[in-house]
Coordinates of C-alpha atoms (C1' of nucleotides) in Angstrom, one line a residue:
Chain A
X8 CA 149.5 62.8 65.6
X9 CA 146.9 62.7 63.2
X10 CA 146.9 61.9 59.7
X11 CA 144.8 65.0 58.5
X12 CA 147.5 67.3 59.7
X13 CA 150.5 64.7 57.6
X14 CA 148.1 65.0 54.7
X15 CA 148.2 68.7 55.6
X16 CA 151.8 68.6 55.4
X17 CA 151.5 67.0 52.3
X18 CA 149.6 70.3 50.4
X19 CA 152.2 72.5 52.5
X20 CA 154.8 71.0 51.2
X21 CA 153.4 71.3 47.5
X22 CA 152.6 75.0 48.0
X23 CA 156.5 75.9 49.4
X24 CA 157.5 74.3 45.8
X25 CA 155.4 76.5 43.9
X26 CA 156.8 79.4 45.6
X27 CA 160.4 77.8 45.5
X28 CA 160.2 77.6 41.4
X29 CA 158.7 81.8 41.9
X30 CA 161.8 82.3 43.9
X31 CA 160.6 83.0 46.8
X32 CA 162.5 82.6 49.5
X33 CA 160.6 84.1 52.9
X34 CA 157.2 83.5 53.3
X35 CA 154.9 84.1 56.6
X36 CA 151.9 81.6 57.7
X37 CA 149.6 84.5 56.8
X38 CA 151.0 84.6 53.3
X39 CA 151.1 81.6 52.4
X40 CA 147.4 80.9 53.6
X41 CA 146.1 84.2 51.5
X42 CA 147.7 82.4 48.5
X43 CA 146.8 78.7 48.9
X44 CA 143.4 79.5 50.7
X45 CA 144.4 78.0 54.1
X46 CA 144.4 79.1 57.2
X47 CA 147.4 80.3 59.6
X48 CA 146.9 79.0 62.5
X49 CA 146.5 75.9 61.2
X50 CA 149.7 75.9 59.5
X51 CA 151.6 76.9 62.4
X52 CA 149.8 74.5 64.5
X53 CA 150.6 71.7 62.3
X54 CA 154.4 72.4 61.9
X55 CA 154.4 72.9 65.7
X56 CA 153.9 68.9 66.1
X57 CA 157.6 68.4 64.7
X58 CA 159.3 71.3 65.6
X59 CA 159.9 75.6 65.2
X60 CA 160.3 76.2 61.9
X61 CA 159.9 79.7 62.0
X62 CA 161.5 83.1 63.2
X63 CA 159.5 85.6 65.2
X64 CA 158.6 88.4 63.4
X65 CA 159.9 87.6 59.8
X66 CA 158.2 84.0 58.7
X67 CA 159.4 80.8 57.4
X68 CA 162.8 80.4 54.9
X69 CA 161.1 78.3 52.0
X70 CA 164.1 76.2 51.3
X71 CA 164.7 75.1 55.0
X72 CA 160.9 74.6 55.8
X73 CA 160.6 72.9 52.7
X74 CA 163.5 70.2 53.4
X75 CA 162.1 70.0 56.9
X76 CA 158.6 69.1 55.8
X77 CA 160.4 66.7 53.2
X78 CA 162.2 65.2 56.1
X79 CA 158.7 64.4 58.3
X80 CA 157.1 62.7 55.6
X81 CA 160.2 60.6 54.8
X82 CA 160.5 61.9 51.5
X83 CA 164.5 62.1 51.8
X84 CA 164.7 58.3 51.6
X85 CA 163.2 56.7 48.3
X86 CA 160.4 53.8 48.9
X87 CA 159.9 50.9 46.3
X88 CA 156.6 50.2 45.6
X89 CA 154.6 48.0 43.9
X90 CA 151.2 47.9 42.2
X91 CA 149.1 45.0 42.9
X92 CA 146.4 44.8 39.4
X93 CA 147.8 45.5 36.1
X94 CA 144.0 46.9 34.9
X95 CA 143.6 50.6 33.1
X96 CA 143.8 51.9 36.9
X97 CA 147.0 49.6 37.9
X98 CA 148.7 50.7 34.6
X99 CA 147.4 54.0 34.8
X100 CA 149.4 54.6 38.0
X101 CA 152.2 52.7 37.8
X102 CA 152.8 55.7 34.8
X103 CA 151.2 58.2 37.1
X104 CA 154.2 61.5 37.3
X105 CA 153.1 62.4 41.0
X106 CA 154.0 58.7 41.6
X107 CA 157.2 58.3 40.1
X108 CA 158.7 61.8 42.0
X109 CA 160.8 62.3 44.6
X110 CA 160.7 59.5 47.9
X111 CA 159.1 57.1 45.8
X112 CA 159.9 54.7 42.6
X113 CA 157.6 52.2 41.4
X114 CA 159.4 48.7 40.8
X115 CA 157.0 46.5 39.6
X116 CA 153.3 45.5 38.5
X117 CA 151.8 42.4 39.6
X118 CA 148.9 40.6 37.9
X119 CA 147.7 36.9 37.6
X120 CA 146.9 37.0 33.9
X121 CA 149.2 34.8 32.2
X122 CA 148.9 37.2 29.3
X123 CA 149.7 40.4 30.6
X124 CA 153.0 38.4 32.3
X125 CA 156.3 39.2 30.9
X126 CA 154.7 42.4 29.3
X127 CA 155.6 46.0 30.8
X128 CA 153.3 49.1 31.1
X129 CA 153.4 51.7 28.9
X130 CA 156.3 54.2 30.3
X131 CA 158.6 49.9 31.0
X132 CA 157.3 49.0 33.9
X133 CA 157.6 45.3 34.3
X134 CA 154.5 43.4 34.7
X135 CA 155.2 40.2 37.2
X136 CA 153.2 37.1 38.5
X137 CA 152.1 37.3 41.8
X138 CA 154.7 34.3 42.6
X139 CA 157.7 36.6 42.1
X140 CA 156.1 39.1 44.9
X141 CA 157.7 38.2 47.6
X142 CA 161.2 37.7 45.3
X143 CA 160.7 41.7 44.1
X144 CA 159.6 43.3 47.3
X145 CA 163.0 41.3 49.0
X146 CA 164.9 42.5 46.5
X147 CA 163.9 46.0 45.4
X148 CA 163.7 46.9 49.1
X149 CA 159.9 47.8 48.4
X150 CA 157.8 49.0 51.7
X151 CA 154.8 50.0 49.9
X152 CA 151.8 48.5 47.9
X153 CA 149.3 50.1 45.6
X154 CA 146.0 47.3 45.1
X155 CA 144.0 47.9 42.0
X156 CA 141.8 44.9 41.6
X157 CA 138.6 44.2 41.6
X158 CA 136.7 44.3 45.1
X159 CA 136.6 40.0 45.5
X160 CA 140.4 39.9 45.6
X161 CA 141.5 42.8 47.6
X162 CA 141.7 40.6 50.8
X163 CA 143.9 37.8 49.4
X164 CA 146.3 40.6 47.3
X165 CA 147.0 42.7 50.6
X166 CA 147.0 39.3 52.8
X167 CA 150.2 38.3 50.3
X168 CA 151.4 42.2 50.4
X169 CA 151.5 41.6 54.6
X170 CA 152.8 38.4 53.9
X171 CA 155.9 39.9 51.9
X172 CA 156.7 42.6 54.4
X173 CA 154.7 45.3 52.6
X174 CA 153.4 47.5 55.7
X175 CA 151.7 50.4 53.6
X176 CA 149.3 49.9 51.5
X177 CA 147.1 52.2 49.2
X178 CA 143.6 50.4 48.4
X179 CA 141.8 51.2 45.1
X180 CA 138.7 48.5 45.3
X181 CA 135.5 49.1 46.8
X182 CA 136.3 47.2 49.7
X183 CA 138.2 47.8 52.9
X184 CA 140.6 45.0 53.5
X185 CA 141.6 43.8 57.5
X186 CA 145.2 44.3 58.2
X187 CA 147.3 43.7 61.5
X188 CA 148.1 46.0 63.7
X189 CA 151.5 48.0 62.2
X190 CA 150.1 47.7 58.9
X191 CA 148.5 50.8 57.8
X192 CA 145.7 50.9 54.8
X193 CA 144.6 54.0 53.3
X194 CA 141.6 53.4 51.0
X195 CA 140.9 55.6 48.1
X196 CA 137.0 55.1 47.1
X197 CA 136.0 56.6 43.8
X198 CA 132.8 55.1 43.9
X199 CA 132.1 56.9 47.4
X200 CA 133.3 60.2 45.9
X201 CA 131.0 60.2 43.3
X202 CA 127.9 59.0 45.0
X203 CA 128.5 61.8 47.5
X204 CA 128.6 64.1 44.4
X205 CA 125.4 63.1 43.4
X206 CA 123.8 63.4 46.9
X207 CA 125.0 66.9 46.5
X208 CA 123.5 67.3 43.1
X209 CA 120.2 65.6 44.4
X210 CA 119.9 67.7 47.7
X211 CA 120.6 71.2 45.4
X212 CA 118.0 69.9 43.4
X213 CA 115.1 69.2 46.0
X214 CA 114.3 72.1 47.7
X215 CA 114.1 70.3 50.9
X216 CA 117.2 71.9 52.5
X217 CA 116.3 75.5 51.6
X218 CA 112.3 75.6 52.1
X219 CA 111.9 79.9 51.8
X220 CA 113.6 82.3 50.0
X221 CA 115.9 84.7 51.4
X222 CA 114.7 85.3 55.4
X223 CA 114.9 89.4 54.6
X224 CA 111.5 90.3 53.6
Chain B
X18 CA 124.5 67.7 56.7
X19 CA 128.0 66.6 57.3
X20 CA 129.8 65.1 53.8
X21 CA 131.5 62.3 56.0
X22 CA 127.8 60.9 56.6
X23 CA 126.5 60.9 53.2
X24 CA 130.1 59.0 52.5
X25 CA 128.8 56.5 54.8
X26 CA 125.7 56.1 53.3
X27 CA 127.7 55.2 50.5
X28 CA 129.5 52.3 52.4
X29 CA 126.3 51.2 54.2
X30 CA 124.7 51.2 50.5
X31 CA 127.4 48.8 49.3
X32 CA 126.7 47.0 52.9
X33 CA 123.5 46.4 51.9
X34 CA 123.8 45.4 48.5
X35 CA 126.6 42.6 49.8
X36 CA 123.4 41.3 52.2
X37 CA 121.1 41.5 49.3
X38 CA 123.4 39.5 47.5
X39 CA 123.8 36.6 49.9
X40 CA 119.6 36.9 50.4
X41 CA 119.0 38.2 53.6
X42 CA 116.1 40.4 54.3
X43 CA 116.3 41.8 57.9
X44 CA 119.3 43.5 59.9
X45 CA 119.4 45.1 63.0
X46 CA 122.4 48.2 62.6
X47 CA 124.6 46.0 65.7
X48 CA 124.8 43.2 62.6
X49 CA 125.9 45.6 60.0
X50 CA 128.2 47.0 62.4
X51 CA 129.9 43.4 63.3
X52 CA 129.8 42.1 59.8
X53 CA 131.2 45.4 58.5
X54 CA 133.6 47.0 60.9
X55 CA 131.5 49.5 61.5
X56 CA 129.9 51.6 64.8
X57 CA 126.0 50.5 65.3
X58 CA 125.2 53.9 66.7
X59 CA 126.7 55.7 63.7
X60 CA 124.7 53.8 61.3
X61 CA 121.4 55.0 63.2
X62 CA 122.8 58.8 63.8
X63 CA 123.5 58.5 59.8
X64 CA 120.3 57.3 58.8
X65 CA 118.8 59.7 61.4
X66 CA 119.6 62.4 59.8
X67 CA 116.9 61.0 56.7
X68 CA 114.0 59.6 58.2
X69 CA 113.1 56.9 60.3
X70 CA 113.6 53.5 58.3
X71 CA 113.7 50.9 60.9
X72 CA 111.7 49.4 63.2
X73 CA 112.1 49.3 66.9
X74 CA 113.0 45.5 68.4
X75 CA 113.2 44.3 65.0
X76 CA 115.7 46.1 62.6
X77 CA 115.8 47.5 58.7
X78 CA 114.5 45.6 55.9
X79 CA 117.2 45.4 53.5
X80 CA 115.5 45.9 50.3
X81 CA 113.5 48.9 51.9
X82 CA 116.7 50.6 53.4
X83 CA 118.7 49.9 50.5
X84 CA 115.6 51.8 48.0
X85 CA 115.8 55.0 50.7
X86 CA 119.4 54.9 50.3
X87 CA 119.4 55.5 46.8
X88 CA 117.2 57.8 47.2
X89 CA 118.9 60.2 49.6
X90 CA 121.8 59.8 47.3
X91 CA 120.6 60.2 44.3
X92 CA 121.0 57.1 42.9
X93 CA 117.4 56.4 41.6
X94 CA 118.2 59.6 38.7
X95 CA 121.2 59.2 36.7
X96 CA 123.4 61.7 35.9
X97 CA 125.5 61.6 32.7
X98 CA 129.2 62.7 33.5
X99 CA 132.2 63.7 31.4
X100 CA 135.5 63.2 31.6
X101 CA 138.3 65.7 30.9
X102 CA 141.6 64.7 29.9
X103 CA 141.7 61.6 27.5
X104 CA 145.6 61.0 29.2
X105 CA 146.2 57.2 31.4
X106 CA 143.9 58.1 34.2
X107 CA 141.3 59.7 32.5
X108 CA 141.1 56.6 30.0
X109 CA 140.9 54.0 33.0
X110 CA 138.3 55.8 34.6
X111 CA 136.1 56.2 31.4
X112 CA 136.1 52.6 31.4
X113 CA 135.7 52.0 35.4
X114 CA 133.1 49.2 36.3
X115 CA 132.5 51.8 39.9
X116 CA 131.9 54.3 37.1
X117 CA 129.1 52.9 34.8
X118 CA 126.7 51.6 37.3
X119 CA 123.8 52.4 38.9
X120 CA 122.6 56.3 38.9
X121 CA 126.1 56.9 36.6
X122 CA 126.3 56.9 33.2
X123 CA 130.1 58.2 31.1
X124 CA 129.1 60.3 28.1
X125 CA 132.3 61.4 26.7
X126 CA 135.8 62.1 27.6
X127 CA 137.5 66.0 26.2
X128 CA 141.4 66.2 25.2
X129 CA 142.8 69.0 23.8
X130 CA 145.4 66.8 21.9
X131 CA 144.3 66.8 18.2
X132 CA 145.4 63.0 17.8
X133 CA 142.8 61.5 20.6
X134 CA 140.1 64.0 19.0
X135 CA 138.1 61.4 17.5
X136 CA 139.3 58.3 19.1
X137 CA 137.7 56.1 21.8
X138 CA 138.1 54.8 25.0
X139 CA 138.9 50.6 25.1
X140 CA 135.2 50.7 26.3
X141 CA 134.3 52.8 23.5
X142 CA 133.6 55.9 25.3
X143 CA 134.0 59.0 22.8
X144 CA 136.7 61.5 23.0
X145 CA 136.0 65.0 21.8
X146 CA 137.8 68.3 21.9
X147 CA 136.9 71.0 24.2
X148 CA 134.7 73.3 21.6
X149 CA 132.4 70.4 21.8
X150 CA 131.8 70.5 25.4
X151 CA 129.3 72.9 25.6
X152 CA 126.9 70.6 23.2
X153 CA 127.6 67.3 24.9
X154 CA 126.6 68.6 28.4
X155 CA 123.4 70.6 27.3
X156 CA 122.7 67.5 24.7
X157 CA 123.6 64.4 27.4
X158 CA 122.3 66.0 30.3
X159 CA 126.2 66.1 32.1
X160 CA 126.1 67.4 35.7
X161 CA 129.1 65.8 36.5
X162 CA 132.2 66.6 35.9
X163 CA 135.7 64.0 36.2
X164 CA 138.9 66.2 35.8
X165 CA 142.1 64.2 35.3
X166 CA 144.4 66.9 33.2
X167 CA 147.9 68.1 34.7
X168 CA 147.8 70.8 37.5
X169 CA 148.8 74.0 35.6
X170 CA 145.3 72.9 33.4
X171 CA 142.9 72.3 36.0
X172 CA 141.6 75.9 36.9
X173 CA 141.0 76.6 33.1
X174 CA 139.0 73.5 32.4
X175 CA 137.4 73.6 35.6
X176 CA 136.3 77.2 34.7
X177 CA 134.4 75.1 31.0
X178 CA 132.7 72.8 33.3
X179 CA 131.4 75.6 35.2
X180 CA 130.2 77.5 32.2
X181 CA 128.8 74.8 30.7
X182 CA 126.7 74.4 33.7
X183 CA 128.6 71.8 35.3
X184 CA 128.1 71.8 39.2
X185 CA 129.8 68.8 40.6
X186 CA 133.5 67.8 40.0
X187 CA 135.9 65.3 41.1
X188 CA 139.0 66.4 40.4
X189 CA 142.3 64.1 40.5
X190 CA 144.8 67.1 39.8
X191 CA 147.4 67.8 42.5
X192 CA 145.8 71.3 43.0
X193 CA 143.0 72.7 44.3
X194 CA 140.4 74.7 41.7
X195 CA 138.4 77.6 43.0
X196 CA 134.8 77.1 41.9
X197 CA 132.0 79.6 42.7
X198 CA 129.2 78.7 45.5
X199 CA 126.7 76.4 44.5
X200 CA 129.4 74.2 43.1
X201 CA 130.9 71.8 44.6
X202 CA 134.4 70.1 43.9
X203 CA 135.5 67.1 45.9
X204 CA 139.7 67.1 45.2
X205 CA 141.2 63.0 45.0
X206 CA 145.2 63.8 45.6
X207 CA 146.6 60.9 45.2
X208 CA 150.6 62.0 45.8
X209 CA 148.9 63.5 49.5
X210 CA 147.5 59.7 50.0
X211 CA 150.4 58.3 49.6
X212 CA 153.0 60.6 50.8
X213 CA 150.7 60.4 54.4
X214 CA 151.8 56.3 54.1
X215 CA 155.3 57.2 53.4
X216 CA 155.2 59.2 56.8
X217 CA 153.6 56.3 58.5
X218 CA 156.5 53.8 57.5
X219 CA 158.8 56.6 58.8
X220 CA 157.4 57.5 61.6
X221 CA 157.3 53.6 62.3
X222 CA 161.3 53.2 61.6
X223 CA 161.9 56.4 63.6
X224 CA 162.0 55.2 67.5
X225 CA 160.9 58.9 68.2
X226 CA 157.4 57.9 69.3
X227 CA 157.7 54.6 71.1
X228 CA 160.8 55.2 72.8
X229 CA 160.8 52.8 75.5
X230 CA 159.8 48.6 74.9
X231 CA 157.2 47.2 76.8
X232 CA 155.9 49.0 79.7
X233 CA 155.1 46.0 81.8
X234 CA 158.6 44.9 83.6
Chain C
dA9 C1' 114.0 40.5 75.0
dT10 C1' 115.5 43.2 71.5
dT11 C1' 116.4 47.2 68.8
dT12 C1' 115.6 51.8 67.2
dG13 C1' 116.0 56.8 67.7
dT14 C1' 118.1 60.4 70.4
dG15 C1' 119.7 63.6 74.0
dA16 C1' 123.9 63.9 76.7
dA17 C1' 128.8 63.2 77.2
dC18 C1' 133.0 62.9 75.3
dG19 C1' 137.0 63.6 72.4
dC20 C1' 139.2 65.5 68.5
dA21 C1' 140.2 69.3 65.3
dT22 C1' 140.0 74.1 64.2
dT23 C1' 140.1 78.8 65.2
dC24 C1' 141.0 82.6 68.3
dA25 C1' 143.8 85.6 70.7
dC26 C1' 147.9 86.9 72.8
dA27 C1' 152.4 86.4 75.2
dG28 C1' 157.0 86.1 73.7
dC29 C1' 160.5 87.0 70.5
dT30 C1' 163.0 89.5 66.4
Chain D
dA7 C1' 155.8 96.8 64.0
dG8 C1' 155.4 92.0 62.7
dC9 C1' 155.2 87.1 63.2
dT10 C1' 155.7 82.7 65.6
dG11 C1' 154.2 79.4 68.9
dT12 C1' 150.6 78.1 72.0
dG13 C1' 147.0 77.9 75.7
dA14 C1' 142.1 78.8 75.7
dA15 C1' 137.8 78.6 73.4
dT16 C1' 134.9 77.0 70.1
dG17 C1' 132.9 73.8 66.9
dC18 C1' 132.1 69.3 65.1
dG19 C1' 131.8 64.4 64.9
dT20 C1' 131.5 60.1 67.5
dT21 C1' 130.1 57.3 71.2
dC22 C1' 127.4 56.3 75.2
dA23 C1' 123.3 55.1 77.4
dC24 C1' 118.6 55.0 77.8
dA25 C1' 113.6 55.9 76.9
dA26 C1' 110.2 54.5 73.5
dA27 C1' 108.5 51.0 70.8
dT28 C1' 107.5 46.2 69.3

DNA sequence: ATTTGTGAACGCATTCACAGCT
DNA sequence: AGCTGTGAATGCGTTCACAAAT
């Protein structure tokens, strides 16, 4: 299965809430891909990995298809997670809505400053050392770690999060940790995002790509 | 020009700042690949794409590979970027180290909350309200734009960055914009990144896909 | 001997197009 | 008539393997 058509899932899921709060309750693949800008097949081909969904000839029930797609990402069951880096990022999401919604509830912040110990972020979150990790994750059942520290330490922080039992892990720093096998890492690099911005900027600039004008003379 | 090689170039960029740093001077792509975890043939189909920087028996002078680098990307020009939405995220990225370096530079950040209006970033980065846009982005250069405001905001701001001559945007919002051609928008979803690890750890629980132990009797 | 640069082969993901069902 | 589910076709990205170069 593969993880572009879970993130896939992911958007689907988002759009069948939008038209749940419009009260709509039967929608077709070709509907909902005019409205969100996807594309049908694709939608029916993804939800075809886990199942039939649908009913010839009439579409999709929102509220069933929406529960289903819950269901396949695990979003029925609520995951602890915890935030490794108590930085602007770290505090920045462990406060983040979209992370603090259904299937997911952050417990705790970790951070080795002895002065940001004891202290909580700004919605409470409490902010530990990294010597009551493995205490936390045991106790608040947590199966998921968010790193946000700086690129030298993002080995060491997941080795510990691997350590504690943490098997999912979302990576913030410029720098792709190794992690065992059953251990999945998804990095997010901002930095990456941005320098591919500017290639586009630089490349719509030079006129390299585009040498003549229109080809119609 | 595929966008997942000029995010490579980005990671072979870093690559080679990392070998800079520990003061070597020549490496053949099968090094980078083994010190890096990455493919040796990619790295020369990447750079293929560019030019021909290496030499044959030999490998890629560091310092000469790292310049063309920048180059392709950009990187050698910097590009002033705003930041709209003066909320958690917005603030942390303001002050991100990733985000004030080389061929970057954060000018301001916009809120439309009256009580920010005036106020700074930790770092000291401005925030102004959105009348001022406009003026910043003609006076500062800005062809980048950051967007970190809640979904039902993003199409209207992204619609100011556009007008204001904004062509580039990184958007963190769980929704997609529409921007016209000739602009791009790269989307950051963070609930999609880690509601795709929440469907790892259940697929992982869920004996659906590895139904049977050990092949081998 | 070693490594680049690249055409060819491969594999994966998307899109098409239609049979099957309501 | 209309829509799903899916095999077939296409397109894209990665990997292989080797000729060209030092």
């Amino acid at each position: 299965m593969s993880e572009l058509t879970t993130k896939r899932l992911s958007l689907y899921l988002r759009c069948l809430e939008d038209l749940a709060a419009l009260g709509v309750d039967k929608v077709s693949s070709r509907e909902m891909a005019e409205r969100f800008q996807l594309n049908s097949s694709q939608i029916r081909k993804d939800l075809a990995c886990f199942g039939e969904f649908g009913v010839r000839g009439v579409g999709y029930e929102v509220s069933q298809l929406r529960r289903e797609i819950e269901t396949i990402l695990g979003l029925d069951r609520t995951s602890g997670v915890v935030i490794m880096g108590a930085g602007n990022l770290g505090n920045a999401l462990a406060d983040y809505p979209g992370f603090n919604s259904r299937g997911f509830e952050i417990v705790a912040l970790f951070d080795s400053d002895p002065g940001k110990i004891g202290t909580t972020s700004k919605q409470g979150k409490p902010i530990h050392g990294l010597d009551e990790l493995d205490s936390v994750v045991d106790e608040a059942d947590v199966e998921l770690g968010i790193v946000a520290v700086p690129a030298e330490a993002v080995q060491g922080v997941v080795d510990r999060l691997v350590d504690a039992g943490v098997r999912a892990i979302l990576n913030f720093a410029p720098l792709r940790p190794v992690v065992p096998d059953g251990t999945r890492c998804i990095n997010v690099d901002l930095k990456v995002e941005l320098e591919s911005l500017s290639f586009f900027l630089s490349s719509s600039r030079d006129p390299a790509d585009e040498p003549e004008g229109p080809v119609l003379a």
